[in-house]
Coordinates of C-alpha atoms in Angstrom, one line a residue:
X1 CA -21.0 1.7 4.2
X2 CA -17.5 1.5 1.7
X3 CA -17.5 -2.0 3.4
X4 CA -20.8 -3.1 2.8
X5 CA -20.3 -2.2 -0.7
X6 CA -17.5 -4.0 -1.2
X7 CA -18.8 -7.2 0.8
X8 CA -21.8 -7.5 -1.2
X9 CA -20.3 -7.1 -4.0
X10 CA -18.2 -9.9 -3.1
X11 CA -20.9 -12.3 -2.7
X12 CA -22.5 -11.7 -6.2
X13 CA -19.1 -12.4 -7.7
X14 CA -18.7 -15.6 -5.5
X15 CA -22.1 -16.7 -6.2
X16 CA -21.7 -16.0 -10.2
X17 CA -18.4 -17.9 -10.0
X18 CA -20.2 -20.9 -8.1
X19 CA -23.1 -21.5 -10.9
X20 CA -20.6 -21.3 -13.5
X21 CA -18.3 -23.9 -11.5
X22 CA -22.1 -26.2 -11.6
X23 CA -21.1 -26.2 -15.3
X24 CA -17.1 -26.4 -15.7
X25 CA -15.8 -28.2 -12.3
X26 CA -12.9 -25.5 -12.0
X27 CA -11.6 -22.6 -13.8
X28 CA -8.2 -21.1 -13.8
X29 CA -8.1 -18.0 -11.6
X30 CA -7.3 -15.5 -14.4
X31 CA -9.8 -16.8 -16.5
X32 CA -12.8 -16.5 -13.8
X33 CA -11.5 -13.3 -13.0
X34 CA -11.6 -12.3 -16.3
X35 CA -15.1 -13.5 -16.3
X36 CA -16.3 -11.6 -13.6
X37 CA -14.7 -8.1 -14.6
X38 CA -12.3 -8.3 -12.0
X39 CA -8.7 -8.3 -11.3
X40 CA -7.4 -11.5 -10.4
X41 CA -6.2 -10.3 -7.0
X42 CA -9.4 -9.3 -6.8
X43 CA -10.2 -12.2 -6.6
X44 CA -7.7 -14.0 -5.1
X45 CA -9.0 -11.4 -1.8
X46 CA -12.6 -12.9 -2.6
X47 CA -11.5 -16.5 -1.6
X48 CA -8.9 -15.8 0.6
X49 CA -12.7 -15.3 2.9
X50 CA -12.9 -18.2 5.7
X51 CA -16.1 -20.6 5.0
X52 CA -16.8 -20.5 1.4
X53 CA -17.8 -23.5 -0.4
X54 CA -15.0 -22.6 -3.3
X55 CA -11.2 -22.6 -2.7
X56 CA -8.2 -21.9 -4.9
X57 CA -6.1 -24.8 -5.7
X58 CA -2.6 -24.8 -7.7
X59 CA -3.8 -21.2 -9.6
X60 CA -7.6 -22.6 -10.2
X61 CA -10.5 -22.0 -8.9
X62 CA -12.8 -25.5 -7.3
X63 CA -15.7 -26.4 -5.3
X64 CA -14.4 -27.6 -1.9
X65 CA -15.5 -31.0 -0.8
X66 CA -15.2 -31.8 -5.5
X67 CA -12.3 -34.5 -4.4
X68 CA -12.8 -37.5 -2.8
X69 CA -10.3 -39.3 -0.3
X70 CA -8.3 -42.4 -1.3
X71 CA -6.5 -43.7 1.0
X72 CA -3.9 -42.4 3.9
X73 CA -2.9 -39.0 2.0
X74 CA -3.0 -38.1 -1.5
X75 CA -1.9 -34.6 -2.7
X76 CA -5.9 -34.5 -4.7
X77 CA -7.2 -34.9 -1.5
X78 CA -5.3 -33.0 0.7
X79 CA -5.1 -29.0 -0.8
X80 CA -8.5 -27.9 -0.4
X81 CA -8.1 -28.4 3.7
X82 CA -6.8 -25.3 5.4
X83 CA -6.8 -23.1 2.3
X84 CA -7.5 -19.7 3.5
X85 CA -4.8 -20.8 6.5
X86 CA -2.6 -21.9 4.3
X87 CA -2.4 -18.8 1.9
X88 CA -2.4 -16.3 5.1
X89 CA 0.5 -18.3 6.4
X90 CA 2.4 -18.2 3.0
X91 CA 1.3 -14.6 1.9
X92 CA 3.7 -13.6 5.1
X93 CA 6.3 -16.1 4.4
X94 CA 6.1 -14.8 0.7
X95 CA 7.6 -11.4 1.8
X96 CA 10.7 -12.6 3.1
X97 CA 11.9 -13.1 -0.4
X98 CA 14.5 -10.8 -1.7
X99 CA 15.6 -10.2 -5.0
X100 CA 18.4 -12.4 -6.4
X101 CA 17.5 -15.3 -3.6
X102 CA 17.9 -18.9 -4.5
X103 CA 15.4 -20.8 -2.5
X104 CA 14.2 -23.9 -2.0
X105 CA 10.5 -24.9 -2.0
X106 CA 9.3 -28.0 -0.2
X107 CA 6.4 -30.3 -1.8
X108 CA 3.1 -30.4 -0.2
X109 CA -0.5 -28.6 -0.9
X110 CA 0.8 -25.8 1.2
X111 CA 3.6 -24.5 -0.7
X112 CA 1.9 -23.7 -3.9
X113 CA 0.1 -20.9 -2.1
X114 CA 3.8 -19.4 -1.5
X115 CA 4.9 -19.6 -5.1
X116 CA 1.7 -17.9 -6.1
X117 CA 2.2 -15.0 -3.3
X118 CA 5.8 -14.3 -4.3
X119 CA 5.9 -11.0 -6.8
X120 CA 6.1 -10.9 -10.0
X121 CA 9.4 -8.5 -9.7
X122 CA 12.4 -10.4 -8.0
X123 CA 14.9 -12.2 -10.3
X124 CA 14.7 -15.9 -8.4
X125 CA 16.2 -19.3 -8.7
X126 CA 13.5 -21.9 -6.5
X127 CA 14.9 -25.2 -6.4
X128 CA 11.9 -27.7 -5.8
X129 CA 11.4 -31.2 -6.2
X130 CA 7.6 -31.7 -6.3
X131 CA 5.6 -31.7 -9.5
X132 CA 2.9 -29.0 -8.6
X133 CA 5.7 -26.7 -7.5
X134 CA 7.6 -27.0 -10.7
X135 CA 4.2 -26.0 -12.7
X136 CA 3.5 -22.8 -11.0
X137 CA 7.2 -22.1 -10.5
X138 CA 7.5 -22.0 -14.4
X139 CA 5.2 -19.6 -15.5
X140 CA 6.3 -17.1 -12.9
X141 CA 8.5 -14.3 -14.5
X142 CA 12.3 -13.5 -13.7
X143 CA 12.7 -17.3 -12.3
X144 CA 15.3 -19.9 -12.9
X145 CA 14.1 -23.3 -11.9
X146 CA 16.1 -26.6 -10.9
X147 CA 13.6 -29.6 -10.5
X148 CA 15.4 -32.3 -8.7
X149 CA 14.7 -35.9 -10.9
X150 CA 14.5 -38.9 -9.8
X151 CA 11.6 -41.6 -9.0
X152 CA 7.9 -39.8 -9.3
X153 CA 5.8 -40.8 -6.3
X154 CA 2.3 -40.1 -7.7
X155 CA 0.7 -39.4 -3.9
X156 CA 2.7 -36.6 -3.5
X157 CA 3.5 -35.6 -7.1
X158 CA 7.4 -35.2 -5.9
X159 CA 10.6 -36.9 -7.5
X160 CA 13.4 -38.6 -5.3
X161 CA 16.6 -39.8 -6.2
X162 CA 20.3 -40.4 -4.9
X163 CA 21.3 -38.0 -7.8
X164 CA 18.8 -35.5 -6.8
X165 CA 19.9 -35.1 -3.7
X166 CA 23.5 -34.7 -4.7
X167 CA 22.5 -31.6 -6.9
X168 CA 20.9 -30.4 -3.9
X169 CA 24.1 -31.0 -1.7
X170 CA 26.1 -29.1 -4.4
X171 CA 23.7 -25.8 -3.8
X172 CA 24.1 -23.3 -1.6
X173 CA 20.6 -21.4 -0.7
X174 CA 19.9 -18.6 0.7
X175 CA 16.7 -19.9 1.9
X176 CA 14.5 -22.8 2.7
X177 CA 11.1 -23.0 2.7
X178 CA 10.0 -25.9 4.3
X179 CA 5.9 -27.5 5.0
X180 CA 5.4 -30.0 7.8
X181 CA 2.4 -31.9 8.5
X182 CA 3.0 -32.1 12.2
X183 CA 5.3 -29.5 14.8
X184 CA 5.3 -30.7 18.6
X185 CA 7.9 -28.6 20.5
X186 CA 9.0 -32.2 22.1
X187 CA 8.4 -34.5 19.0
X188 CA 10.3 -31.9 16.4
X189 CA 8.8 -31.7 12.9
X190 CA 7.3 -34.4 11.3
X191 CA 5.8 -35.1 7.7
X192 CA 3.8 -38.1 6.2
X193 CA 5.8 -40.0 3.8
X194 CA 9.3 -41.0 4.6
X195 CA 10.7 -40.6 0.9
X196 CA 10.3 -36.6 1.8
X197 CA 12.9 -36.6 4.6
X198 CA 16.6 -37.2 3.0
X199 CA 15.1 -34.1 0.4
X200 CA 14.2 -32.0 3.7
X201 CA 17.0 -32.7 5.6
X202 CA 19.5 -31.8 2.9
X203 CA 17.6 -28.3 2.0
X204 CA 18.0 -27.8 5.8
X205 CA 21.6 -28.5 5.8
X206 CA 22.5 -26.3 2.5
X207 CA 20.3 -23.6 3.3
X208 CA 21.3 -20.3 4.9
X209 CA 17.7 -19.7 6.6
X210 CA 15.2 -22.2 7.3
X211 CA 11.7 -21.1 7.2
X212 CA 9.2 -23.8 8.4
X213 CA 5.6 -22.7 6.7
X214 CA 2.3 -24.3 8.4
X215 CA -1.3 -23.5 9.2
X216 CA -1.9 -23.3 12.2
X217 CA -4.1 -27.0 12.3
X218 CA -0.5 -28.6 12.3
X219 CA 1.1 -27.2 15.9
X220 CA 0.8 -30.3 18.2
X221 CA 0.6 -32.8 15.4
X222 CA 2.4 -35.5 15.1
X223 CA 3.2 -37.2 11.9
X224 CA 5.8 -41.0 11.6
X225 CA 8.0 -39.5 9.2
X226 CA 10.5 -37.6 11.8
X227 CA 13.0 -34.8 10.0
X228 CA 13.9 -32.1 12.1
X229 CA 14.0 -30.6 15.2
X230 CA 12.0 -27.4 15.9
X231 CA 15.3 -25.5 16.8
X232 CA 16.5 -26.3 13.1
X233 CA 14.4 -22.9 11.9
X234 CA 15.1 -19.5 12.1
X235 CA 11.4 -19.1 12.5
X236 CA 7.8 -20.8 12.1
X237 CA 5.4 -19.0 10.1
X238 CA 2.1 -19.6 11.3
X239 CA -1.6 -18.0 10.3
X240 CA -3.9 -16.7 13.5
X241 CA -5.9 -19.8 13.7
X242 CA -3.0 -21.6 15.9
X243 CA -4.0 -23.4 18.7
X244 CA -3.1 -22.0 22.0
X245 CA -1.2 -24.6 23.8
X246 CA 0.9 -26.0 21.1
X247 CA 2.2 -22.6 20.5
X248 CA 2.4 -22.1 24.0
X249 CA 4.6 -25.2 24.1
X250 CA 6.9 -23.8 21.2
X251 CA 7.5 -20.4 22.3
X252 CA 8.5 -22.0 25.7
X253 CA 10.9 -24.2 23.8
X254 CA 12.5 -20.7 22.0
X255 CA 10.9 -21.2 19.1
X256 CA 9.9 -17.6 17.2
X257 CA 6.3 -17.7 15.9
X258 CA 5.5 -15.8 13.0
X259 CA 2.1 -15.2 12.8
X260 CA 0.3 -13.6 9.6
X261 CA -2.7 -11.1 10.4
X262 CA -6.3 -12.5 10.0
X263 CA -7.4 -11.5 6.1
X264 CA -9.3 -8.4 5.9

């Protein structure tokens, strides 16, 4: 009955936040949960739900399907596929985090789920080089960031540069948190644009622990931007919507799977 309560009290709050959406477009997260009486992690639970027309994006609150695609892959058009995956699969990542760590966080529309999961707590430094990371990364408490600089490639909102990657070679992490948009067991770990992979390849290289984070929709993709193989990570962190085979294929190859538990 507790549960019936609580999921239909969800629903007026989602549909409340939807008609106010028909009016704004989006909303930051703590503001619409400050509109609806809620917490915002209260929240956060309410659209972490799998099938709902709204989806939180970079710490606001939008109508899926509100972006239109624009060519091969844009960062716009990109975050609102996967969500709920992605945050399940980052919420687990997220606890791997001790206090004091210097990590790295890779670009993508899947990584700003992990900076919003990590606590509030831990004294961090996260080393990034994508524009939406650095936002979120520098309102969080307790955090020293390093941006790496360099050229700003607007589809991806992420910076390269020779003397980025240099600062990057100079850093010693204690982990890296890396996105993929395609893991094959064969075919390794592949991404999208090719400016990404000196970046990835280096974080790999001056990390303690790599951590490759993906929804499950990317196990037996394959993307032309080759970076690593799947033996490079300590583990893959995965949500419960994986395809069979393809993680069949990569715990045959000695892979460890990480697999968050479905939302409540």
């Amino acid at each position: 009955m507790a549960q019936a309560d609580r999921s239909r009290r969800s629903d007026q709050r989602l549909a409340q936040l939807e008609e106010l959406l028909r009016q704004t477009g989006t909303a930051r997260l703590e503001n619409a949960a400050q509109w609806l009486g809620v917490s915002s992690m209260t929240l956060r639970r309410d659209l972490a739900r799998p099938g709902l027309r709204l989806t939180l994006l970079g710490g606001h609150v939008v109508p899926v399907g509100s972006l239109q695609r624009n060519g091969p892959y844009a960062l716009e058009v990109e975050q609102d596929q996967h969500a709920a995956a992605k945050r399940q699969a980052t919420a687990h990542a997220a606890r791997l985090v001790a206090d004091g760590d210097s990590i790295f966080v890779d670009c993508g529309t899947t990584m700003p789920h992990l900076v919003e999961s990590l606590p509030p707590g831990p004294q961090l430094t996260i080393v990034c080089y994508a524009l939406n990371i650095a936002n979120l990364a520098a309102r969080r408490p307790n955090t020293r960031l390093i941006l790496l600089g360099g050229l700003f490639h607007a589809n991806a909102h992420t910076f390269a540069s020779d003397e980025g990657l240099a600062s990057l070679r100079r850093l010693r992490l204690n982990k890296a948190f890396l996105s993929a948009g395609g893991v094959d067991a064969v075919q390794g770990v592949t991404c999208t644009n090719f400016n990404e992979v000196p970046v990835k390849q280096m974080a790999l290289a001056s990390a303690a622990e790599a951590l490759l984070v993906v929804d499950g929709s990317k196990l037996g993709q394959l993307k032309p931007a080759y970076f690593a193989p799947v033996a490079a990570f300590a583990r893959i962190l995965t949500d419960a919507t994986l395809p069979e085979a393809p993680a069949a294929a990569l715990a045959a190859a000695g892979c460890r799977l990480d697999v968050a538990p479905p939302a409540p």
